[in-house]
CSV table of C-alpha atoms and ligand atoms in Angstrom, one decimal:
chain,number,residue,atom,x,y,z
A,12,MET,CA,36.8,98.9,105.6
A,13,ALA,CA,37.8,95.8,105.1
A,14,LEU,CA,36.4,92.4,104.0
A,15,ILE,CA,34.9,90.1,106.5
A,16,VAL,CA,33.7,86.0,106.3
A,17,ALA,CA,31.3,86.3,108.8
A,18,LYS,CA,30.7,82.4,109.0
A,19,PHE,CA,27.2,81.1,111.8
A,20,GLY,CA,27.5,77.6,112.9
A,21,GLY,CA,24.2,75.6,113.1
A,22,THR,CA,22.3,77.3,116.1
A,23,SER,CA,23.0,80.6,115.0
A,24,VAL,CA,20.8,79.4,112.1
A,25,ALA,CA,18.5,76.4,114.3
A,26,ASP,CA,15.5,78.3,112.8
A,27,ILE,CA,13.8,81.8,110.6
A,28,GLU,CA,14.1,84.2,114.2
A,29,ARG,CA,18.0,83.1,114.6
A,30,ILE,CA,18.7,83.4,111.0
A,31,GLU,CA,17.2,87.2,110.9
A,32,ARG,CA,19.1,87.5,114.5
A,33,ALA,CA,22.4,86.7,111.5
A,34,ALA,CA,22.0,88.5,109.2
A,35,ALA,CA,21.1,91.7,111.3
A,36,LYS,CA,24.9,91.4,112.6
A,37,VAL,CA,26.4,91.7,108.9
A,38,VAL,CA,24.2,94.6,108.2
A,39,GLN,CA,26.0,96.3,111.0
A,40,GLU,CA,29.3,94.8,109.9
A,41,VAL,CA,27.9,96.3,105.9
A,42,GLU,CA,26.5,99.4,108.1
A,43,ARG,CA,30.1,99.5,109.4
A,44,GLY,CA,31.8,99.4,105.7
A,45,HIS,CA,32.5,96.7,105.0
A,46,LYS,CA,32.4,94.3,102.5
A,47,VAL,CA,30.9,90.7,103.6
A,48,VAL,CA,31.1,87.0,103.0
A,49,VAL,CA,28.7,84.7,104.6
A,50,VAL,CA,28.8,80.5,105.6
A,51,VAL,CA,26.4,79.5,106.6
A,52,SER,CA,26.0,75.7,108.4
A,53,ALA,CA,22.6,73.8,107.8
A,54,MET,CA,20.3,74.3,110.5
A,55,SER,CA,20.9,72.5,114.2
A,56,GLY,CA,20.2,68.7,113.8
A,57,VAL,CA,19.9,68.6,110.4
A,58,THR,CA,22.8,66.6,108.8
A,59,ASN,CA,22.4,64.3,111.2
A,60,GLN,CA,18.1,63.7,109.8
A,61,LEU,CA,20.2,63.5,106.7
A,62,VAL,CA,23.4,61.7,108.1
A,63,GLU,CA,20.6,59.2,109.1
A,64,HIS,CA,17.7,58.6,106.5
A,65,CYS,CA,21.0,58.2,104.7
A,66,SER,CA,22.0,55.0,106.8
A,67,ALA,CA,18.6,53.8,106.8
A,68,ILE,CA,18.4,53.2,103.3
A,69,SER,CA,21.6,51.7,103.5
A,70,LYS,CA,24.5,51.0,105.5
A,71,MET,CA,27.0,50.8,103.1
A,72,HIS,CA,25.7,53.9,101.1
A,73,ASP,CA,26.6,55.4,98.1
A,74,LEU,CA,29.0,58.0,99.6
A,75,ARG,CA,28.3,60.2,95.7
A,76,GLU,CA,25.0,60.5,97.1
A,77,TYR,CA,25.1,60.7,100.2
A,78,ASP,CA,26.8,63.6,98.7
A,79,VAL,CA,24.2,65.1,97.4
A,80,VAL,CA,21.6,64.4,100.7
A,81,VAL,CA,23.5,65.7,103.6
A,82,SER,CA,25.1,69.3,101.3
A,83,SER,CA,20.7,70.4,101.5
A,84,GLY,CA,20.7,71.6,104.6
A,85,GLU,CA,23.5,74.2,103.8
A,86,GLN,CA,21.7,74.7,100.0
A,87,ALA,CA,18.6,75.7,102.0
A,88,THR,CA,20.0,77.9,105.6
A,89,ALA,CA,22.0,80.0,102.5
A,90,GLY,CA,18.3,80.6,100.1
A,91,LEU,CA,17.4,81.7,103.5
A,92,MET,CA,20.0,83.9,105.3
A,93,ALA,CA,20.1,85.9,101.6
A,94,MET,CA,16.4,85.3,101.2
A,95,ALA,CA,16.5,87.7,105.8
A,96,LEU,CA,19.6,89.9,104.5
A,97,GLN,CA,17.2,91.2,101.3
A,98,LYS,CA,14.9,91.7,104.2
A,99,ALA,CA,17.0,93.9,106.3
A,100,GLY,CA,17.5,96.4,102.9
A,101,VAL,CA,21.1,95.0,101.4
A,102,GLN,CA,21.8,93.3,98.5
A,103,ALA,CA,22.7,89.9,99.1
A,104,ARG,CA,23.0,86.4,96.6
A,105,SER,CA,23.5,82.9,97.5
A,106,TRP,CA,26.4,81.1,96.0
A,107,LEU,CA,26.1,77.2,96.7
A,108,GLY,CA,30.1,75.4,95.6
A,109,TRP,CA,29.4,74.7,92.2
A,110,GLN,CA,28.9,77.7,91.2
A,111,ILE,CA,31.7,79.9,92.5
A,112,PRO,CA,33.6,77.0,92.4
A,113,ILE,CA,34.6,75.4,95.2
A,114,ARG,CA,36.7,71.9,94.6
A,115,THR,CA,38.0,69.4,96.0
A,116,SER,CA,39.9,65.8,96.3
A,117,ASP,CA,37.3,62.9,95.1
A,118,MET,CA,37.0,61.7,99.1
A,119,HIS,CA,32.9,61.7,98.7
A,120,GLY,CA,32.2,62.0,102.4
A,121,LYS,CA,35.2,63.9,104.2
A,122,ALA,CA,37.0,65.6,100.3
A,123,ARG,CA,39.4,68.5,100.8
A,124,VAL,CA,39.2,71.7,99.3
A,125,THR,CA,42.2,72.6,96.7
A,126,GLY,CA,40.9,75.5,95.1
A,127,VAL,CA,38.4,78.6,95.1
A,128,GLU,CA,37.5,80.9,92.0
A,129,THR,CA,37.8,83.8,93.6
A,130,GLU,CA,37.0,86.7,90.3
A,131,GLU,CA,33.4,86.6,90.5
A,132,LEU,CA,32.8,87.1,94.3
A,133,HIS,CA,34.9,90.0,94.5
A,134,LYS,CA,33.1,91.7,91.3
A,135,ARG,CA,30.2,91.7,94.1
A,136,LEU,CA,31.8,92.3,96.7
A,137,ASP,CA,33.2,95.5,95.0
A,138,SER,CA,29.7,96.6,93.6
A,139,GLY,CA,28.5,96.6,96.8
A,140,GLU,CA,27.0,93.5,97.8
A,141,VAL,CA,26.4,90.7,100.7
A,142,VAL,CA,28.1,86.9,99.4
A,143,VAL,CA,26.6,84.1,101.0
A,144,VAL,CA,28.3,80.5,101.0
A,145,PRO,CA,26.5,77.4,102.0
A,146,GLY,CA,29.6,76.3,103.3
A,147,PHE,CA,30.5,72.2,103.7
A,148,GLN,CA,30.5,71.7,99.6
A,149,GLY,CA,32.4,72.0,97.3
A,150,VAL,CA,33.0,70.2,92.9
A,151,THR,CA,34.8,67.7,92.7
A,152,GLU,CA,37.2,67.8,89.0
A,153,ALA,CA,34.7,65.5,88.3
A,154,GLY,CA,31.7,67.8,88.8
A,155,ARG,CA,30.4,65.9,91.1
A,156,ILE,CA,29.4,68.0,95.0
A,157,ALA,CA,31.4,66.2,97.9
A,158,THR,CA,30.6,67.7,101.3
A,159,LEU,CA,34.2,68.4,103.5
A,160,GLY,CA,33.1,65.3,106.2
A,161,ARG,CA,31.1,66.9,110.3
A,162,GLY,CA,31.9,70.3,110.8
A,163,GLY,CA,32.7,71.3,107.0
A,164,SER,CA,31.6,74.6,107.6
A,165,ASP,CA,34.3,75.7,109.1
A,166,THR,CA,37.3,75.2,106.3
A,167,THR,CA,34.8,76.7,104.4
A,168,ALA,CA,35.1,80.2,105.6
A,169,VAL,CA,38.4,80.1,106.0
A,170,ALA,CA,39.8,78.4,102.5
A,171,LEU,CA,37.4,81.5,101.4
A,172,ALA,CA,38.6,83.6,103.2
A,173,ALA,CA,42.4,82.5,102.2
A,174,ALA,CA,41.2,82.6,98.9
A,175,LEU,CA,40.5,85.9,99.0
A,176,GLU,CA,42.5,87.5,101.4
A,177,ALA,CA,39.9,87.8,103.8
A,178,GLU,CA,41.4,90.7,107.2
A,179,ARG,CA,39.1,88.4,109.5
A,180,CYS,CA,38.0,85.1,109.4
A,181,ASP,CA,34.3,84.9,111.7
A,182,ILE,CA,33.3,81.3,113.5
A,183,TYR,CA,29.9,83.4,115.4
A,184,THR,CA,29.1,79.9,117.2
A,185,ASP,CA,26.9,79.0,120.2
A,186,VAL,CA,30.4,79.5,122.8
A,187,ASP,CA,31.1,83.3,123.5
A,188,GLY,CA,35.3,81.9,122.6
A,189,VAL,CA,37.3,79.4,123.4
A,190,TYR,CA,37.8,78.3,127.3
A,191,THR,CA,40.8,77.0,129.2
A,192,ALA,CA,38.7,74.0,130.2
A,193,ASP,CA,34.9,72.9,129.0
A,194,PRO,CA,32.8,75.1,131.0
A,195,ARG,CA,30.5,73.0,131.8
A,196,VAL,CA,32.9,70.7,133.8
A,197,VAL,CA,34.9,73.4,135.4
A,198,GLU,CA,32.6,76.3,136.9
A,199,GLN,CA,35.7,78.5,137.3
A,200,ALA,CA,37.1,78.3,133.2
A,201,GLN,CA,38.4,81.1,130.9
A,202,LYS,CA,37.8,82.1,128.0
A,203,ILE,CA,40.9,82.4,126.7
A,204,PRO,CA,41.8,85.7,124.5
A,205,LYS,CA,44.1,84.5,122.7
A,206,VAL,CA,45.2,81.1,120.6
A,207,SER,CA,47.2,80.0,118.4
A,208,TYR,CA,47.2,78.7,115.9
A,209,GLU,CA,49.1,75.5,117.1
A,210,GLU,CA,47.1,75.1,120.2
A,211,MET,CA,44.5,75.3,118.6
A,212,ILE,CA,45.4,72.1,116.3
A,213,GLU,CA,45.7,70.1,119.6
A,214,LEU,CA,42.7,72.0,120.8
A,215,ALA,CA,40.4,71.0,118.6
A,216,SER,CA,41.8,67.2,118.1
A,217,LEU,CA,41.8,67.2,121.6
A,218,GLY,CA,37.0,67.3,122.0
A,219,THR,CA,37.0,70.7,122.0
A,220,LYS,CA,34.8,70.9,118.6
A,221,VAL,CA,34.6,74.6,118.5
A,222,LEU,CA,36.6,74.4,115.0
A,223,GLN,CA,36.6,71.3,112.8
A,224,ILE,CA,40.8,70.7,112.8
A,225,ARG,CA,41.6,71.0,108.8
A,226,SER,CA,40.2,75.1,108.9
A,227,VAL,CA,43.1,75.1,111.9
A,228,GLU,CA,45.7,73.9,109.9
A,229,ILE,CA,44.3,76.0,106.5
A,230,ALA,CA,44.0,79.4,108.5
A,231,MET,CA,48.0,78.4,109.5
A,232,ASN,CA,49.8,77.5,106.7
A,233,LYS,CA,47.9,81.0,105.5
A,234,GLU,CA,47.7,83.2,108.3
A,235,VAL,CA,44.3,84.0,108.7
A,236,PRO,CA,42.9,85.6,111.4
A,237,VAL,CA,40.2,83.6,112.7
A,238,GLN,CA,38.1,84.4,115.5
A,239,VAL,CA,35.5,82.7,117.7
A,240,LEU,CA,32.1,85.0,118.5
A,241,SER,CA,29.2,83.7,120.0
A,242,SER,CA,26.0,85.3,117.3
A,243,PHE,CA,24.0,85.0,121.1
A,244,GLU,CA,25.6,88.3,122.2
A,245,ASP,CA,25.4,91.7,121.6
A,246,GLU,CA,28.7,92.3,119.6
A,247,ILE,CA,29.6,92.6,116.1
A,248,GLY,CA,32.5,91.0,114.6
A,249,SER,CA,34.9,94.0,114.1
A,250,ASP,CA,34.4,94.2,118.0
A,251,LEU,CA,36.4,91.6,118.9
A,252,PRO,CA,35.1,90.4,122.1
A,253,GLY,CA,35.8,86.3,121.6
A,254,THR,CA,38.7,84.6,121.7
A,255,LEU,CA,41.0,85.3,118.0
A,256,VAL,CA,43.9,82.3,116.5
A,257,THR,CA,46.5,83.4,115.5
A,258,ARG,CA,50.5,83.3,115.2
A,259,GLU,CA,52.2,83.0,117.8
A,260,ASP,CA,54.5,85.8,117.0
A,261,ASP,CA,50.9,87.3,118.0
A,262,ILE,CA,51.0,86.9,121.4
A,263,MET,CA,52.8,89.1,124.4
A,264,GLU,CA,51.6,86.7,127.3
A,265,LYS,CA,52.6,82.9,126.1
A,266,GLN,CA,50.9,80.9,129.6
A,267,THR,CA,52.9,77.1,130.0
A,268,VAL,CA,49.7,75.5,129.5
A,269,SER,CA,46.6,77.4,128.4
A,270,GLY,CA,44.2,74.3,128.6
A,271,VAL,CA,42.9,71.0,129.9
A,272,ALA,CA,41.0,69.4,127.5
A,273,TYR,CA,39.7,66.0,126.7
A,274,SER,CA,37.8,64.3,124.5
A,275,ARG,CA,35.3,60.6,125.0
A,276,ASP,CA,35.8,59.4,122.1
A,277,ASP,CA,39.1,57.0,121.1
A,278,ALA,CA,39.6,53.4,121.7
A,279,LYS,CA,41.8,51.4,122.9
A,280,ILE,CA,43.7,48.1,121.3
A,281,THR,CA,46.0,46.0,122.4
A,282,VAL,CA,47.9,44.0,119.8
A,283,LEU,CA,50.1,41.9,122.3
A,284,ASP,CA,53.4,39.1,122.0
A,285,VAL,CA,53.6,41.2,118.5
A,286,PRO,CA,57.1,39.0,117.9
A,287,ASP,CA,60.0,41.9,118.2
A,288,LYS,CA,61.2,42.2,114.3
A,289,PRO,CA,61.2,44.1,112.5
A,290,GLY,CA,58.6,45.8,110.8
A,291,LEU,CA,55.8,44.7,112.4
A,292,ALA,CA,54.3,48.1,113.9
A,293,ALA,CA,54.2,48.5,110.1
A,294,LYS,CA,52.7,45.8,108.5
A,295,ILE,CA,50.0,46.9,111.7
A,296,PHE,CA,49.8,50.5,111.2
A,297,LYS,CA,50.2,50.6,107.1
A,298,PRO,CA,46.9,48.5,106.4
A,299,LEU,CA,45.4,50.6,108.6
A,300,ALA,CA,46.8,53.9,107.3
A,301,GLU,CA,45.1,52.2,104.3
A,302,ALA,CA,41.6,51.2,105.7
A,303,ALA,CA,42.0,55.4,106.4
A,304,ILE,CA,41.3,55.0,109.9
A,305,ASN,CA,43.0,57.9,111.6
A,306,ILE,CA,45.8,56.1,114.7
A,307,ASP,CA,46.0,59.0,116.9
A,308,MET,CA,48.4,57.5,120.8
A,309,ILE,CA,51.0,54.9,119.8
A,310,VAL,CA,53.2,53.1,122.7
A,311,GLN,CA,54.9,49.8,122.1
A,312,ASN,CA,57.1,48.4,125.1
A,313,VAL,CA,60.7,47.4,124.5
A,314,SER,CA,60.0,43.7,125.4
A,315,SER,CA,62.4,41.6,128.1
A,316,ASP,CA,62.7,38.8,126.5
A,317,THR,CA,63.7,40.3,123.0
A,318,LYS,CA,60.8,37.8,121.4
A,319,THR,CA,57.3,39.6,121.6
A,320,THR,CA,56.0,42.5,123.0
A,321,ASP,CA,52.8,44.7,123.2
A,322,VAL,CA,51.9,46.9,121.2
A,323,THR,CA,49.0,49.3,122.1
A,324,PHE,CA,46.9,52.1,119.9
A,325,THR,CA,44.6,54.0,119.7
A,326,VAL,CA,41.7,55.1,116.9
A,327,SER,CA,38.6,56.2,116.8
A,328,ARG,CA,34.9,54.6,118.9
A,329,ASN,CA,33.8,54.6,116.6
A,330,GLU,CA,36.1,52.9,114.2
A,331,SER,CA,37.0,50.1,116.2
A,332,ALA,CA,35.6,48.1,114.7
A,333,ARG,CA,36.3,48.1,111.2
A,334,ALA,CA,39.9,48.5,113.6
A,335,LEU,CA,39.6,45.1,114.2
A,336,GLU,CA,38.3,43.6,111.6
A,337,VAL,CA,42.0,45.0,109.5
A,338,ILE,CA,44.0,43.3,111.6
A,339,GLY,CA,41.9,40.3,112.0
A,340,ASN,CA,42.7,39.7,108.9
A,341,LEU,CA,46.2,39.9,108.9
A,342,GLU,CA,47.9,36.6,108.0
A,343,GLU,CA,51.2,37.5,110.5
A,344,PHE,CA,48.7,38.0,113.8
A,345,GLN,CA,46.4,35.7,113.7
A,346,GLU,CA,47.3,34.0,116.5
A,347,ALA,CA,48.0,37.3,118.6
A,348,GLY,CA,45.6,38.8,120.6
A,349,VAL,CA,44.0,41.9,121.1
A,350,LEU,CA,42.3,43.6,123.3
A,351,THR,CA,39.8,46.6,123.7
A,352,ALA,CA,38.2,48.5,125.7
A,353,ASP,CA,35.5,51.9,124.7
A,354,ASN,CA,35.9,53.1,128.5
A,355,VAL,CA,38.5,54.7,128.5
A,356,ALA,CA,39.0,58.9,127.8
A,357,LYS,CA,41.6,60.5,126.4
A,358,ILE,CA,43.3,64.5,128.8
A,359,SER,CA,45.5,66.6,127.4
A,360,VAL,CA,47.1,70.2,129.3
A,361,VAL,CA,47.9,72.1,125.6
A,362,GLY,CA,50.1,74.8,126.1
A,363,ILE,CA,52.6,77.0,123.9
A,364,GLY,CA,54.7,78.1,126.8
A,365,MET,CA,56.1,74.2,127.4
A,366,VAL,CA,58.1,74.5,124.7
A,367,SER,CA,60.6,76.8,126.4
A,368,TYR,CA,59.5,75.3,130.0
A,369,HIS,CA,59.9,71.9,132.2
A,370,GLY,CA,58.1,70.4,134.8
A,371,VAL,CA,54.6,70.5,132.8
A,372,ALA,CA,54.9,66.4,132.8
A,373,SER,CA,55.9,66.5,136.1
A,374,LYS,CA,53.1,68.6,137.5
A,375,MET,CA,50.1,66.7,135.0
A,376,PHE,CA,51.8,63.4,136.4
A,377,GLU,CA,51.6,64.1,140.2
A,378,THR,CA,48.8,66.3,140.4
A,379,LEU,CA,46.5,62.2,138.6
A,380,ALA,CA,48.7,60.0,141.3
A,381,GLU,CA,46.8,62.4,143.8
A,382,LYS,CA,44.1,61.9,143.0
A,383,GLY,CA,44.2,57.8,142.5
A,384,ILE,CA,43.5,58.4,138.9
A,385,ASN,CA,46.4,55.3,136.4
A,386,ILE,CA,47.4,56.4,133.4
A,387,GLN,CA,47.4,54.3,130.6
A,388,VAL,CA,48.1,55.7,127.5
A,389,ILE,CA,50.9,58.6,127.5
A,390,SER,CA,52.3,60.4,124.2
A,391,THR,CA,53.7,63.8,123.8
A,392,SER,CA,53.7,66.6,121.2
A,393,GLU,CA,55.5,69.8,121.6
A,394,ILE,CA,53.5,72.5,123.2
A,395,LYS,CA,51.1,68.7,124.5
A,396,ILE,CA,50.3,66.1,126.4
A,397,SER,CA,48.2,64.2,126.7
A,398,VAL,CA,47.0,60.5,129.0
A,399,LEU,CA,44.3,58.1,128.3
A,400,VAL,CA,42.2,57.2,131.8
A,401,ASP,CA,39.3,55.3,132.5
A,402,GLU,CA,36.9,57.1,131.4
A,403,GLU,CA,34.8,57.7,134.8
A,404,TYR,CA,37.4,59.8,136.1
A,405,THR,CA,37.6,63.0,132.8
A,406,GLU,CA,35.4,65.0,134.9
A,407,LEU,CA,38.2,64.3,138.3
A,408,ALA,CA,41.2,64.6,136.6
A,409,VAL,CA,40.4,67.9,134.1
A,410,ARG,CA,39.3,69.7,136.9
A,411,ALA,CA,42.9,68.3,138.6
A,412,LEU,CA,45.1,69.6,136.2
A,413,HIS,CA,42.7,73.4,135.9
A,414,GLU,CA,43.2,73.7,139.5
A,415,ALA,CA,47.1,72.2,139.5
A,416,PHE,CA,48.2,74.3,136.8
A,417,GLY,CA,46.1,77.8,138.0
A,418,LEU,CA,44.4,78.4,135.0
A,419,GLU,CA,41.2,79.7,136.8
A,420,GLU,CA,43.1,82.1,137.4
A,421,GLN,CA,44.9,83.2,134.6
A,422,GLU,CA,42.0,86.6,133.1
A,423,ALA,CA,43.2,88.6,136.2
A,424,ALA,CA,47.4,87.5,136.1
B,14,LIG,N1,26.2,70.5,108.9
B,14,LIG,C1,27.6,70.1,109.3
B,14,LIG,C2,27.5,69.2,110.0
B,14,LIG,O1,27.1,69.0,110.5
B,14,LIG,C3,28.9,71.0,108.8
B,14,LIG,C4,28.9,71.9,109.9
B,14,LIG,O2,27.7,72.3,110.2
B,14,LIG,O3,29.8,72.7,109.8
B,14,LIG,O4,28.6,68.7,109.6
B,15,MG,MG1,30.6,73.1,113.8
């Protein structure tokens, strides 16, 4: 007997038939004696359409009202899920973000969860009721609805699992786990049975998009085991067929490289001839931070003449125009040349085993060199090496690295 949070993503609740299919999985867990909290996304495509409606009124729409609009998709699914569960013969009730409440910061459009009230939910679960919660939404201190950023239903699910001290958080999606590479690019990609939180954070930030990164951060901090599995297979979460995201200590076989990820969401910006003196980097990056623009990779060369240097960095493609505007407004850089490129891809290899194994970087660079792929920017962390390359080499690079690190053999080993 356990308390399980089960979250169903947009494709898993895309129509009534699929909602009933998802409900049947919940019923199976209930029949095994588990208490279940169900978190649902909006039916697939709905959030995008709601976002479009907002933009059609004005590009500069009020974010408080944006949240009122876009949170409605999940609200509809929650009611439908509760009905489907009732039809299947289990007690079920929906609870909207403000009713629980799930408290959030007031950053409308990308709010953070700051607290979850659990008393009433526990009471309901104890009485045998399935609790259905719309993902993606909470309530601010001012009492307004706020949403958690795109993909935020994952975060709702993990935050609830943490607050309720659930045994596990199952994330049902349209893939049956986390793979060594995107299976659409690499045919031989393998499902990874277990992956550490640290690796998953890197993979999530690198374009695998299986989980919202905030959800993995919360899972890591609160040590919530998260399982990624497909809602299209017959098994349910308790049969553990997916990928388990868990503590590093729970993983016996640590792979040097667990996966190869890519993302085409970045843009490269280079500020030329920046005076080589203290404080200049801060002058560029502080205003960008104040504009809430995320910077990813950064390189600054040592200047050869000790007078000027170039600073290159990457931002999200959809924020590059704003980043350019911010830099354009800086007094110090009125004279500086600024170059931008959108046709770049970030390719990364990730693995917890890298911490204690050398030679991953050289193998990566050699492999790319053999394919004639030029590396524009490099960045590393303890468990990740990323390179920026010309976008047209994305697939070639991913396939070559997947093979070079022997990832297609992983399962057999
Ligand atoms: N429906 C929201 C989105 O599409 C949240 C989610 O599904 O996780 O971003
Ligand atoms: Mg999602």
